[in-house]
GROMACS .gro file of N, CA, C and O in nm:
model
  528
    1UNK      N    1   0.101  -1.515  -1.789
    1UNK     CA    2   0.227  -1.487  -1.722
    1UNK      C    3   0.225  -1.552  -1.584
    1UNK      O    4   0.120  -1.561  -1.520
    2UNK      N    5   0.341  -1.590  -1.539
    2UNK     CA    6   0.352  -1.651  -1.407
    2UNK      C    7   0.348  -1.546  -1.297
    2UNK      O    8   0.392  -1.432  -1.317
    3UNK      N    9   0.299  -1.584  -1.180
    3UNK     CA   10   0.302  -1.493  -1.066
    3UNK      C   11   0.447  -1.457  -1.031
    3UNK      O   12   0.539  -1.533  -1.056
    4UNK      N   13   0.463  -1.342  -0.971
    4UNK     CA   14   0.597  -1.298  -0.929
    4UNK      C   15   0.647  -1.383  -0.813
    4UNK      O   16   0.767  -1.401  -0.796
    5UNK      N   17   0.555  -1.432  -0.730
    5UNK     CA   18   0.587  -1.527  -0.623
    5UNK      C   19   0.461  -1.602  -0.588
    5UNK      O   20   0.351  -1.566  -0.631
    6UNK      N   21   0.477  -1.708  -0.511
    6UNK     CA   22   0.367  -1.799  -0.482
    6UNK      C   23   0.273  -1.739  -0.376
    6UNK      O   24   0.311  -1.724  -0.260
    7UNK      N   25   0.152  -1.708  -0.421
    7UNK     CA   26   0.049  -1.654  -0.332
    7UNK      C   27  -0.085  -1.672  -0.401
    7UNK      O   28  -0.090  -1.679  -0.525
    8UNK      N   29  -0.190  -1.681  -0.322
    8UNK     CA   30  -0.323  -1.699  -0.380
    8UNK      C   31  -0.403  -1.569  -0.373
    8UNK      O   32  -0.370  -1.479  -0.295
    9UNK      N   33  -0.509  -1.564  -0.452
    9UNK     CA   34  -0.599  -1.448  -0.447
    9UNK      C   35  -0.661  -1.436  -0.308
    9UNK      O   36  -0.677  -1.324  -0.258
   10UNK      N   37  -0.694  -1.548  -0.246
   10UNK     CA   38  -0.752  -1.546  -0.111
   10UNK      C   39  -0.652  -1.488  -0.010
   10UNK      O   40  -0.691  -1.412   0.080
   11UNK      N   41  -0.525  -1.523  -0.023
   11UNK     CA   42  -0.423  -1.468   0.068
   11UNK      C   43  -0.408  -1.318   0.047
   11UNK      O   44  -0.390  -1.243   0.145
   12UNK      N   45  -0.415  -1.274  -0.076
   12UNK     CA   46  -0.408  -1.130  -0.103
   12UNK      C   47  -0.525  -1.059  -0.038
   12UNK      O   48  -0.507  -0.960   0.034
   13UNK      N   49  -0.646  -1.110  -0.059
   13UNK     CA   50  -0.765  -1.047  -0.001
   13UNK      C   51  -0.758  -1.044   0.152
   13UNK      O   52  -0.791  -0.943   0.214
   14UNK      N   53  -0.714  -1.152   0.212
   14UNK     CA   54  -0.704  -1.158   0.359
   14UNK      C   55  -0.602  -1.059   0.411
   14UNK      O   56  -0.626  -0.988   0.508
   15UNK      N   57  -0.488  -1.052   0.346
   15UNK     CA   58  -0.383  -0.958   0.389
   15UNK      C   59  -0.432  -0.814   0.377
   15UNK      O   60  -0.410  -0.733   0.469
   16UNK      N   61  -0.497  -0.782   0.267
   16UNK     CA   62  -0.550  -0.646   0.248
   16UNK      C   63  -0.652  -0.614   0.358
   16UNK      O   64  -0.650  -0.505   0.416
   17UNK      N   65  -0.739  -0.709   0.391
   17UNK     CA   66  -0.840  -0.687   0.495
   17UNK      C   67  -0.774  -0.666   0.632
   17UNK      O   68  -0.813  -0.576   0.708
   18UNK      N   69  -0.674  -0.746   0.664
   18UNK     CA   70  -0.604  -0.731   0.793
   18UNK      C   71  -0.533  -0.596   0.799
   18UNK      O   72  -0.538  -0.525   0.899
   19UNK      N   73  -0.470  -0.559   0.689
   19UNK     CA   74  -0.400  -0.430   0.684
   19UNK      C   75  -0.497  -0.314   0.707
   19UNK      O   76  -0.472  -0.227   0.789
   20UNK      N   77  -0.609  -0.312   0.634
   20UNK     CA   78  -0.701  -0.200   0.648
   20UNK      C   79  -0.773  -0.201   0.783
   20UNK      O   80  -0.813  -0.095   0.831
   21UNK      N   81  -0.785  -0.316   0.846
   21UNK     CA   82  -0.834  -0.319   0.983
   21UNK      C   83  -0.740  -0.242   1.075
   21UNK      O   84  -0.783  -0.164   1.160
   22UNK      N   85  -0.610  -0.262   1.055
   22UNK     CA   86  -0.510  -0.189   1.134
   22UNK      C   87  -0.510  -0.040   1.101
   22UNK      O   88  -0.497   0.045   1.190
   23UNK      N   89  -0.526  -0.007   0.974
   23UNK     CA   90  -0.531   0.134   0.932
   23UNK      C   91  -0.647   0.205   1.001
   23UNK      O   92  -0.632   0.316   1.052
   24UNK      N   93  -0.763   0.141   1.004
   24UNK     CA   94  -0.882   0.204   1.064
   24UNK      C   95  -0.866   0.227   1.214
   24UNK      O   96  -0.935   0.311   1.271
   25UNK      N   97  -0.774   0.155   1.277
   25UNK     CA   98  -0.749   0.174   1.422
   25UNK      C   99  -0.630   0.266   1.450
   25UNK      O  100  -0.608   0.304   1.564
   26UNK      N  101  -0.554   0.302   1.348
   26UNK     CA  102  -0.430   0.378   1.370
   26UNK      C  103  -0.460   0.526   1.391
   26UNK      O  104  -0.534   0.587   1.315
   27UNK      N  105  -0.398   0.584   1.493
   27UNK     CA  106  -0.427   0.723   1.531
   27UNK      C  107  -0.388   0.825   1.425
   27UNK      O  108  -0.449   0.931   1.415
   28UNK      N  109  -0.288   0.796   1.343
   28UNK     CA  110  -0.245   0.891   1.239
   28UNK      C  111  -0.315   0.861   1.106
   28UNK      O  112  -0.368   0.951   1.041
   29UNK      N  113  -0.313   0.735   1.064
   29UNK     CA  114  -0.366   0.701   0.932
   29UNK      C  115  -0.518   0.696   0.926
   29UNK      O  116  -0.576   0.728   0.821
   30UNK      N  117  -0.584   0.658   1.032
   30UNK     CA  118  -0.731   0.644   1.029
   30UNK      C  119  -0.800   0.772   0.983
   30UNK      O  120  -0.886   0.767   0.894
   31UNK      N  121  -0.767   0.889   1.038
   31UNK     CA  122  -0.836   1.011   0.993
   31UNK      C  123  -0.807   1.046   0.846
   31UNK      O  124  -0.894   1.098   0.777
   32UNK      N  125  -0.688   1.015   0.799
   32UNK     CA  126  -0.652   1.044   0.660
   32UNK      C  127  -0.738   0.958   0.567
   32UNK      O  128  -0.799   1.009   0.473
   33UNK      N  129  -0.743   0.829   0.595
   33UNK     CA  130  -0.823   0.739   0.511
   33UNK      C  131  -0.971   0.770   0.523
   33UNK      O  132  -1.044   0.762   0.425
   34UNK      N  133  -1.016   0.807   0.641
   34UNK     CA  134  -1.159   0.834   0.663
   34UNK      C  135  -1.208   0.948   0.573
   34UNK      O  136  -1.325   0.950   0.535
   35UNK      N  137  -1.120   1.040   0.540
   35UNK     CA  138  -1.158   1.150   0.451
   35UNK      C  139  -1.184   1.105   0.308
   35UNK      O  140  -1.250   1.176   0.232
   36UNK      N  141  -1.131   0.990   0.271
   36UNK     CA  142  -1.134   0.948   0.131
   36UNK      C  143  -1.207   0.817   0.105
   36UNK      O  144  -1.244   0.789  -0.009
   37UNK      N  145  -1.225   0.736   0.208
   37UNK     CA  146  -1.287   0.604   0.190
   37UNK      C  147  -1.422   0.603   0.260
   37UNK      O  148  -1.430   0.615   0.382
   38UNK      N  149  -1.527   0.588   0.181
   38UNK     CA  150  -1.661   0.577   0.238
   38UNK      C  151  -1.707   0.433   0.244
   38UNK      O  152  -1.777   0.393   0.335
   39UNK      N  153  -1.665   0.354   0.146
   39UNK     CA  154  -1.705   0.214   0.136
   39UNK      C  155  -1.579   0.129   0.148
   39UNK      O  156  -1.505   0.110   0.051
   40UNK      N  157  -1.553   0.080   0.270
   40UNK     CA  158  -1.430   0.006   0.295
   40UNK      C  159  -1.423  -0.123   0.215
   40UNK      O  160  -1.316  -0.161   0.166
   41UNK      N  161  -1.535  -0.193   0.200
   41UNK     CA  162  -1.533  -0.318   0.124
   41UNK      C  163  -1.492  -0.292  -0.021
   41UNK      O  164  -1.409  -0.365  -0.077
   42UNK      N  165  -1.548  -0.188  -0.081
   42UNK     CA  166  -1.512  -0.155  -0.219
   42UNK      C  167  -1.366  -0.112  -0.229
   42UNK      O  168  -1.296  -0.148  -0.325
   43UNK      N  169  -1.319  -0.036  -0.131
   43UNK     CA  170  -1.179   0.007  -0.131
   43UNK      C  171  -1.086  -0.114  -0.121
   43UNK      O  172  -0.988  -0.125  -0.196
   44UNK      N  173  -1.117  -0.204  -0.030
   44UNK     CA  174  -1.033  -0.324  -0.013
   44UNK      C  175  -1.035  -0.408  -0.140
   44UNK      O  176  -0.930  -0.461  -0.180
   45UNK      N  177  -1.150  -0.420  -0.206
   45UNK     CA  178  -1.157  -0.495  -0.331
   45UNK      C  179  -1.069  -0.429  -0.438
   45UNK      O  180  -0.999  -0.497  -0.513
   46UNK      N  181  -1.071  -0.297  -0.443
   46UNK     CA  182  -0.990  -0.223  -0.542
   46UNK      C  183  -0.842  -0.243  -0.516
   46UNK      O  184  -0.763  -0.266  -0.608
   47UNK      N  185  -0.802  -0.236  -0.390
   47UNK     CA  186  -0.660  -0.253  -0.356
   47UNK      C  187  -0.617  -0.398  -0.375
   47UNK      O  188  -0.505  -0.425  -0.422
   48UNK      N  189  -0.704  -0.492  -0.343
   48UNK     CA  190  -0.673  -0.633  -0.370
   48UNK      C  191  -0.655  -0.654  -0.520
   48UNK      O  192  -0.564  -0.728  -0.562
   49UNK      N  193  -0.737  -0.589  -0.602
   49UNK     CA  194  -0.721  -0.600  -0.747
   49UNK      C  195  -0.586  -0.543  -0.791
   49UNK      O  196  -0.521  -0.598  -0.881
   50UNK      N  197  -0.544  -0.432  -0.728
   50UNK     CA  198  -0.412  -0.377  -0.759
   50UNK      C  199  -0.302  -0.481  -0.732
   50UNK      O  200  -0.217  -0.507  -0.817
   51UNK      N  201  -0.308  -0.542  -0.613
   51UNK     CA  202  -0.205  -0.639  -0.576
   51UNK      C  203  -0.213  -0.765  -0.661
   51UNK      O  204  -0.110  -0.824  -0.695
   52UNK      N  205  -0.332  -0.807  -0.699
   52UNK     CA  206  -0.345  -0.923  -0.788
   52UNK      C  207  -0.279  -0.892  -0.922
   52UNK      O  208  -0.216  -0.980  -0.983
   53UNK      N  209  -0.292  -0.770  -0.968
   53UNK     CA  210  -0.225  -0.730  -1.092
   53UNK      C  211  -0.075  -0.726  -1.076
   53UNK      O  212  -0.001  -0.775  -1.161
   54UNK      N  213  -0.030  -0.668  -0.965
   54UNK     CA  214   0.114  -0.652  -0.943
   54UNK      C  215   0.184  -0.785  -0.918
   54UNK      O  216   0.296  -0.806  -0.964
   55UNK      N  217   0.118  -0.874  -0.845
   55UNK     CA  218   0.181  -1.000  -0.806
   55UNK      C  219   0.145  -1.114  -0.900
   55UNK      O  220   0.232  -1.187  -0.948
   56UNK      N  221   0.016  -1.131  -0.925
   56UNK     CA  222  -0.031  -1.244  -1.006
   56UNK      C  223  -0.041  -1.210  -1.154
   56UNK      O  224  -0.070  -1.297  -1.235
   57UNK      N  225  -0.022  -1.080  -1.184
   57UNK     CA  226  -0.029  -1.030  -1.321
   57UNK      C  227  -0.167  -1.055  -1.382
   57UNK      O  228  -0.180  -1.093  -1.498
   58UNK      N  229  -0.270  -1.032  -1.298
   58UNK     CA  230  -0.409  -1.047  -1.341
   58UNK      C  231  -0.468  -0.909  -1.370
   58UNK      O  232  -0.446  -0.815  -1.295
   59UNK      N  233  -0.544  -0.903  -1.475
   59UNK     CA  234  -0.613  -0.779  -1.508
   59UNK      C  235  -0.723  -0.753  -1.406
   59UNK      O  236  -0.771  -0.845  -1.341
   60UNK      N  237  -0.761  -0.628  -1.392
   60UNK     CA  238  -0.873  -0.597  -1.303
   60UNK      C  239  -0.860  -0.463  -1.234
   60UNK      O  240  -0.959  -0.406  -1.193
   61UNK      N  241  -0.738  -0.413  -1.220
   61UNK     CA  242  -0.719  -0.283  -1.155
   61UNK      C  243  -0.700  -0.177  -1.262
   61UNK      O  244  -0.615  -0.191  -1.349
   62UNK      N  245  -0.781  -0.075  -1.254
   62UNK     CA  246  -0.765   0.041  -1.341
   62UNK      C  247  -0.751   0.162  -1.251
   62UNK      O  248  -0.844   0.196  -1.178
   63UNK      N  249  -0.639   0.224  -1.257
   63UNK     CA  250  -0.617   0.341  -1.174
   63UNK      C  251  -0.471   0.378  -1.171
   63UNK      O  252  -0.387   0.312  -1.231
   64UNK      N  253  -0.443   0.482  -1.098
   64UNK     CA  254  -0.307   0.530  -1.081
   64UNK      C  255  -0.282   0.554  -0.933
   64UNK      O  256  -0.330   0.654  -0.877
   65UNK      N  257  -0.207   0.465  -0.867
   65UNK     CA  258  -0.179   0.487  -0.725
   65UNK      C  259  -0.111   0.622  -0.700
   65UNK      O  260  -0.143   0.690  -0.603
   66UNK      N  261  -0.022   0.662  -0.789
   66UNK     CA  262   0.046   0.791  -0.770
   66UNK      C  263  -0.055   0.905  -0.774
   66UNK      O  264  -0.056   0.992  -0.686
   67UNK      N  265  -0.141   0.906  -0.874
   67UNK     CA  266  -0.241   1.011  -0.885
   67UNK      C  267  -0.333   1.013  -0.762
   67UNK      O  268  -0.365   1.119  -0.711
   68UNK      N  269  -0.373   0.895  -0.716
   68UNK     CA  270  -0.462   0.889  -0.599
   68UNK      C  271  -0.395   0.949  -0.476
   68UNK      O  272  -0.458   1.025  -0.402
   69UNK      N  273  -0.268   0.917  -0.454
   69UNK     CA  274  -0.200   0.969  -0.335
   69UNK      C  275  -0.171   1.119  -0.348
   69UNK      O  276  -0.178   1.192  -0.250
   70UNK      N  277  -0.137   1.162  -0.468
   70UNK     CA  278  -0.110   1.305  -0.488
   70UNK      C  279  -0.237   1.388  -0.477
   70UNK      O  280  -0.236   1.497  -0.419
   71UNK      N  281  -0.346   1.339  -0.531
   71UNK     CA  282  -0.469   1.418  -0.531
   71UNK      C  283  -0.539   1.417  -0.396
   71UNK      O  284  -0.626   1.502  -0.372
   72UNK      N  285  -0.503   1.326  -0.308
   72UNK     CA  286  -0.567   1.321  -0.176
   72UNK      C  287  -0.549   1.452  -0.102
   72UNK      O  288  -0.640   1.499  -0.034
   73UNK      N  289  -0.432   1.512  -0.113
   73UNK     CA  290  -0.408   1.642  -0.050
   73UNK      C  291  -0.364   1.635   0.095
   73UNK      O  292  -0.306   1.731   0.146
   74UNK      N  293  -0.388   1.524   0.163
   74UNK     CA  294  -0.348   1.516   0.303
   74UNK      C  295  -0.251   1.401   0.329
   74UNK      O  296  -0.227   1.365   0.444
   75UNK      N  297  -0.194   1.345   0.225
   75UNK     CA  298  -0.093   1.240   0.239
   75UNK      C  299   0.044   1.306   0.238
   75UNK      O  300   0.076   1.385   0.149
   76UNK      N  301   0.123   1.276   0.338
   76UNK     CA  302   0.256   1.333   0.353
   76UNK      C  303   0.363   1.224   0.344
   76UNK      O  304   0.335   1.107   0.371
   77UNK      N  305   0.486   1.260   0.309
   77UNK     CA  306   0.592   1.159   0.296
   77UNK      C  307   0.610   1.072   0.421
   77UNK      O  308   0.631   0.951   0.409
   78UNK      N  309   0.597   1.130   0.538
   78UNK     CA  310   0.618   1.053   0.662
   78UNK      C  311   0.510   0.948   0.685
   78UNK      O  312   0.529   0.855   0.764
   79UNK      N  313   0.398   0.957   0.618
   79UNK     CA  314   0.292   0.858   0.633
   79UNK      C  315   0.331   0.722   0.575
   79UNK      O  316   0.280   0.619   0.618
   80UNK      N  317   0.421   0.721   0.478
   80UNK     CA  318   0.457   0.595   0.412
   80UNK      C  319   0.534   0.503   0.504
   80UNK      O  320   0.522   0.381   0.496
   81UNK      N  321   0.614   0.557   0.595
   81UNK     CA  322   0.684   0.473   0.692
   81UNK      C  323   0.584   0.401   0.781
   81UNK      O  324   0.598   0.281   0.809
   82UNK      N  325   0.483   0.472   0.825
   82UNK     CA  326   0.378   0.412   0.908
   82UNK      C  327   0.303   0.307   0.827
   82UNK      O  328   0.279   0.195   0.874
   83UNK      N  329   0.263   0.345   0.706
   83UNK     CA  330   0.189   0.256   0.617
   83UNK      C  331   0.265   0.125   0.598
   83UNK      O  332   0.208   0.016   0.610
   84UNK      N  333   0.394   0.135   0.567
   84UNK     CA  334   0.473   0.015   0.541
   84UNK      C  335   0.491  -0.070   0.665
   84UNK      O  336   0.491  -0.192   0.657
   85UNK      N  337   0.505  -0.008   0.781
   85UNK     CA  338   0.517  -0.085   0.906
   85UNK      C  339   0.387  -0.164   0.932
   85UNK      O  340   0.393  -0.282   0.968
   86UNK      N  341   0.273  -0.100   0.914
   86UNK     CA  342   0.146  -0.170   0.931
   86UNK      C  343   0.129  -0.280   0.826
   86UNK      O  344   0.078  -0.389   0.856
   87UNK      N  345   0.171  -0.252   0.704
   87UNK     CA  346   0.159  -0.351   0.598
   87UNK      C  347   0.248  -0.471   0.626
   87UNK      O  348   0.206  -0.587   0.611
   88UNK      N  349   0.371  -0.446   0.671
   88UNK     CA  350   0.462  -0.556   0.705
   88UNK      C  351   0.404  -0.642   0.817
   88UNK      O  352   0.415  -0.765   0.814
   89UNK      N  353   0.341  -0.579   0.915
   89UNK     CA  354   0.279  -0.654   1.025
   89UNK      C  355   0.164  -0.740   0.971
   89UNK      O  356   0.150  -0.856   1.011
   90UNK      N  357   0.083  -0.685   0.882
   90UNK     CA  358  -0.026  -0.763   0.823
   90UNK      C  359   0.029  -0.882   0.744
   90UNK      O  360  -0.025  -0.992   0.750
   91UNK      N  361   0.137  -0.860   0.671
   91UNK     CA  362   0.200  -0.968   0.596
   91UNK      C  363   0.249  -1.078   0.689
   91UNK      O  364   0.227  -1.197   0.665
   92UNK      N  365   0.315  -1.039   0.799
   92UNK     CA  366   0.366  -1.138   0.895
   92UNK      C  367   0.252  -1.217   0.959
   92UNK      O  368   0.267  -1.335   0.987
   93UNK      N  369   0.139  -1.152   0.980
   93UNK     CA  370   0.025  -1.217   1.046
   93UNK      C  371  -0.051  -1.311   0.953
   93UNK      O  372  -0.121  -1.400   1.003
   94UNK      N  373  -0.043  -1.290   0.823
   94UNK     CA  374  -0.130  -1.364   0.732
   94UNK      C  375  -0.061  -1.461   0.637
   94UNK      O  376  -0.130  -1.544   0.578
   95UNK      N  377   0.068  -1.449   0.621
   95UNK     CA  378   0.136  -1.528   0.517
   95UNK      C  379   0.253  -1.608   0.571
   95UNK      O  380   0.312  -1.572   0.673
   96UNK      N  381   0.292  -1.712   0.499
   96UNK     CA  382   0.417  -1.780   0.531
   96UNK      C  383   0.534  -1.682   0.515
   96UNK      O  384   0.525  -1.587   0.434
   97UNK      N  385   0.642  -1.703   0.587
   97UNK     CA  386   0.754  -1.607   0.585
   97UNK      C  387   0.807  -1.572   0.447
   97UNK      O  388   0.834  -1.456   0.418
   98UNK      N  389   0.824  -1.671   0.359
   98UNK     CA  390   0.881  -1.641   0.228
   98UNK      C  391   0.790  -1.548   0.149
   98UNK      O  392   0.835  -1.451   0.089
   99UNK      N  393   0.661  -1.577   0.146
   99UNK     CA  394   0.566  -1.492   0.073
   99UNK      C  395   0.559  -1.353   0.135
   99UNK      O  396   0.552  -1.253   0.063
  100UNK      N  397   0.562  -1.347   0.267
  100UNK     CA  398   0.558  -1.217   0.335
  100UNK      C  399   0.679  -1.132   0.297
  100UNK      O  400   0.665  -1.013   0.267
  101UNK      N  401   0.797  -1.192   0.295
  101UNK     CA  402   0.918  -1.117   0.257
  101UNK      C  403   0.912  -1.070   0.113
  101UNK      O  404   0.946  -0.955   0.082
  102UNK      N  405   0.869  -1.157   0.023
  102UNK     CA  406   0.864  -1.120  -0.119
  102UNK      C  407   0.765  -1.005  -0.141
  102UNK      O  408   0.796  -0.909  -0.212
  103UNK      N  409   0.647  -1.013  -0.079
  103UNK     CA  410   0.548  -0.907  -0.095
  103UNK      C  411   0.595  -0.780  -0.028
  103UNK      O  412   0.578  -0.670  -0.079
  104UNK      N  413   0.659  -0.792   0.087
  104UNK     CA  414   0.711  -0.674   0.157
  104UNK      C  415   0.812  -0.599   0.070
  104UNK      O  416   0.809  -0.476   0.062
  105UNK      N  417   0.901  -0.673   0.005
  105UNK     CA  418   0.999  -0.608  -0.081
  105UNK      C  419   0.931  -0.530  -0.193
  105UNK      O  420   0.969  -0.417  -0.224
  106UNK      N  421   0.829  -0.590  -0.253
  106UNK     CA  422   0.755  -0.522  -0.359
  106UNK      C  423   0.685  -0.398  -0.303
  106UNK      O  424   0.690  -0.290  -0.363
  107UNK      N  425   0.620  -0.412  -0.188
  107UNK     CA  426   0.548  -0.299  -0.127
  107UNK      C  427   0.644  -0.186  -0.092
  107UNK      O  428   0.610  -0.068  -0.111
  108UNK      N  429   0.762  -0.218  -0.044
  108UNK     CA  430   0.859  -0.114  -0.010
  108UNK      C  431   0.908  -0.040  -0.134
  108UNK      O  432   0.926   0.082  -0.130
  109UNK      N  433   0.928  -0.112  -0.244
  109UNK     CA  434   0.968  -0.045  -0.369
  109UNK      C  435   0.857   0.050  -0.416
  109UNK      O  436   0.884   0.165  -0.453
  110UNK      N  437   0.734   0.003  -0.414
  110UNK     CA  438   0.621   0.087  -0.455
  110UNK      C  439   0.607   0.204  -0.359
  110UNK      O  440   0.588   0.319  -0.402
  111UNK      N  441   0.618   0.177  -0.230
  111UNK     CA  442   0.607   0.283  -0.129
  111UNK      C  443   0.714   0.390  -0.146
  111UNK      O  444   0.686   0.509  -0.129
  112UNK      N  445   0.836   0.350  -0.182
  112UNK     CA  446   0.942   0.449  -0.205
  112UNK      C  447   0.906   0.541  -0.320
  112UNK      O  448   0.927   0.662  -0.314
  113UNK      N  449   0.850   0.484  -0.426
  113UNK     CA  450   0.810   0.566  -0.540
  113UNK      C  451   0.697   0.662  -0.505
  113UNK      O  452   0.701   0.780  -0.542
  114UNK      N  453   0.598   0.613  -0.433
  114UNK     CA  454   0.487   0.699  -0.392
  114UNK      C  455   0.534   0.809  -0.297
  114UNK      O  456   0.495   0.925  -0.310
  115UNK      N  457   0.620   0.771  -0.204
  115UNK     CA  458   0.674   0.870  -0.110
  115UNK      C  459   0.751   0.979  -0.185
  115UNK      O  460   0.736   1.098  -0.157
  116UNK      N  461   0.832   0.938  -0.282
  116UNK     CA  462   0.909   1.036  -0.359
  116UNK      C  463   0.815   1.130  -0.434
  116UNK      O  464   0.839   1.251  -0.440
  117UNK      N  465   0.709   1.077  -0.492
  117UNK     CA  466   0.614   1.162  -0.562
  117UNK      C  467   0.548   1.263  -0.471
  117UNK      O  468   0.540   1.382  -0.502
  118UNK      N  469   0.504   1.217  -0.354
  118UNK     CA  470   0.441   1.307  -0.256
  118UNK      C  471   0.543   1.408  -0.204
  118UNK      O  472   0.514   1.526  -0.189
  119UNK      N  473   0.664   1.361  -0.179
  119UNK     CA  474   0.770   1.449  -0.129
  119UNK      C  475   0.801   1.558  -0.231
  119UNK      O  476   0.822   1.674  -0.194
  120UNK      N  477   0.802   1.523  -0.359
  120UNK     CA  478   0.832   1.622  -0.461
  120UNK      C  479   0.720   1.726  -0.474
  120UNK      O  480   0.748   1.842  -0.501
  121UNK      N  481   0.597   1.685  -0.454
  121UNK     CA  482   0.486   1.781  -0.454
  121UNK      C  483   0.504   1.877  -0.336
  121UNK      O  484   0.492   1.999  -0.352
  122UNK      N  485   0.534   1.822  -0.218
  122UNK     CA  486   0.557   1.907  -0.100
  122UNK      C  487   0.676   2.000  -0.123
  122UNK      O  488   0.670   2.118  -0.093
  123UNK      N  489   0.785   1.945  -0.178
  123UNK     CA  490   0.906   2.025  -0.201
  123UNK      C  491   0.881   2.130  -0.308
  123UNK      O  492   0.938   2.239  -0.302
  124UNK      N  493   0.797   2.099  -0.406
  124UNK     CA  494   0.767   2.193  -0.513
  124UNK      C  495   0.705   2.321  -0.461
  124UNK      O  496   0.718   2.427  -0.521
  125UNK      N  497   0.641   2.310  -0.347
  125UNK     CA  498   0.584   2.430  -0.285
  125UNK      C  499   0.692   2.515  -0.220
  125UNK      O  500   0.672   2.632  -0.195
  126UNK      N  501   0.808   2.451  -0.191
  126UNK     CA  502   0.912   2.523  -0.117
  126UNK      C  503   1.047   2.522  -0.187
  126UNK      O  504   1.141   2.578  -0.134
  127UNK      N  505   1.061   2.454  -0.301
  127UNK     CA  506   1.191   2.450  -0.366
  127UNK      C  507   1.200   2.342  -0.470
  127UNK      O  508   1.099   2.291  -0.517
  128UNK      N  509   1.324   2.304  -0.506
  128UNK     CA  510   1.346   2.205  -0.612
  128UNK      C  511   1.303   2.065  -0.569
  128UNK      O  512   1.288   2.037  -0.449
  129UNK      N  513   1.288   1.971  -0.665
  129UNK     CA  514   1.248   1.834  -0.632
  129UNK      C  515   1.351   1.764  -0.545
  129UNK      O  516   1.471   1.792  -0.552
  130UNK      N  517   1.304   1.673  -0.462
  130UNK     CA  518   1.389   1.591  -0.378
  130UNK      C  519   1.414   1.461  -0.454
  130UNK      O  520   1.320   1.397  -0.499
  131UNK      N  521   1.540   1.422  -0.469
  131UNK     CA  522   1.574   1.307  -0.551
  131UNK      C  523   1.610   1.183  -0.470
  131UNK      O  524   1.656   1.086  -0.526
  132UNK      N  525   1.591   1.184  -0.342
  132UNK     CA  526   1.623   1.064  -0.263
  132UNK      C  527   1.506   1.022  -0.181
  132UNK      O  528   1.410   1.081  -0.165
   0.00000   0.00000   0.00000
């Protein structure tokens, strides 16, 4: 299958590394990730494999991003806005504008789904599911 847009595996790996460098320095996200990530290199490889599958349609990622975010227990809906802002900045720093925009659009769609899942878990504790 053809890639969803023009990007290389090396560009994906570099973008993921730049993004997680920013995450590790962020005052809100760093403590959340620190609770769950012990081996940053392995985590970055796993996330790069996710993106290679999503963008390049390459096999290699086995997992469920929704399950991972829901089971973490300390991920909240408001964290996704921060996550996406840092991710967009990493994209701008590492990629040509067209590739950055295409990947950003994909990341925002995925982020909306993850946020909705986390939001519904939070809302389930206090009421009916949130549909927006």
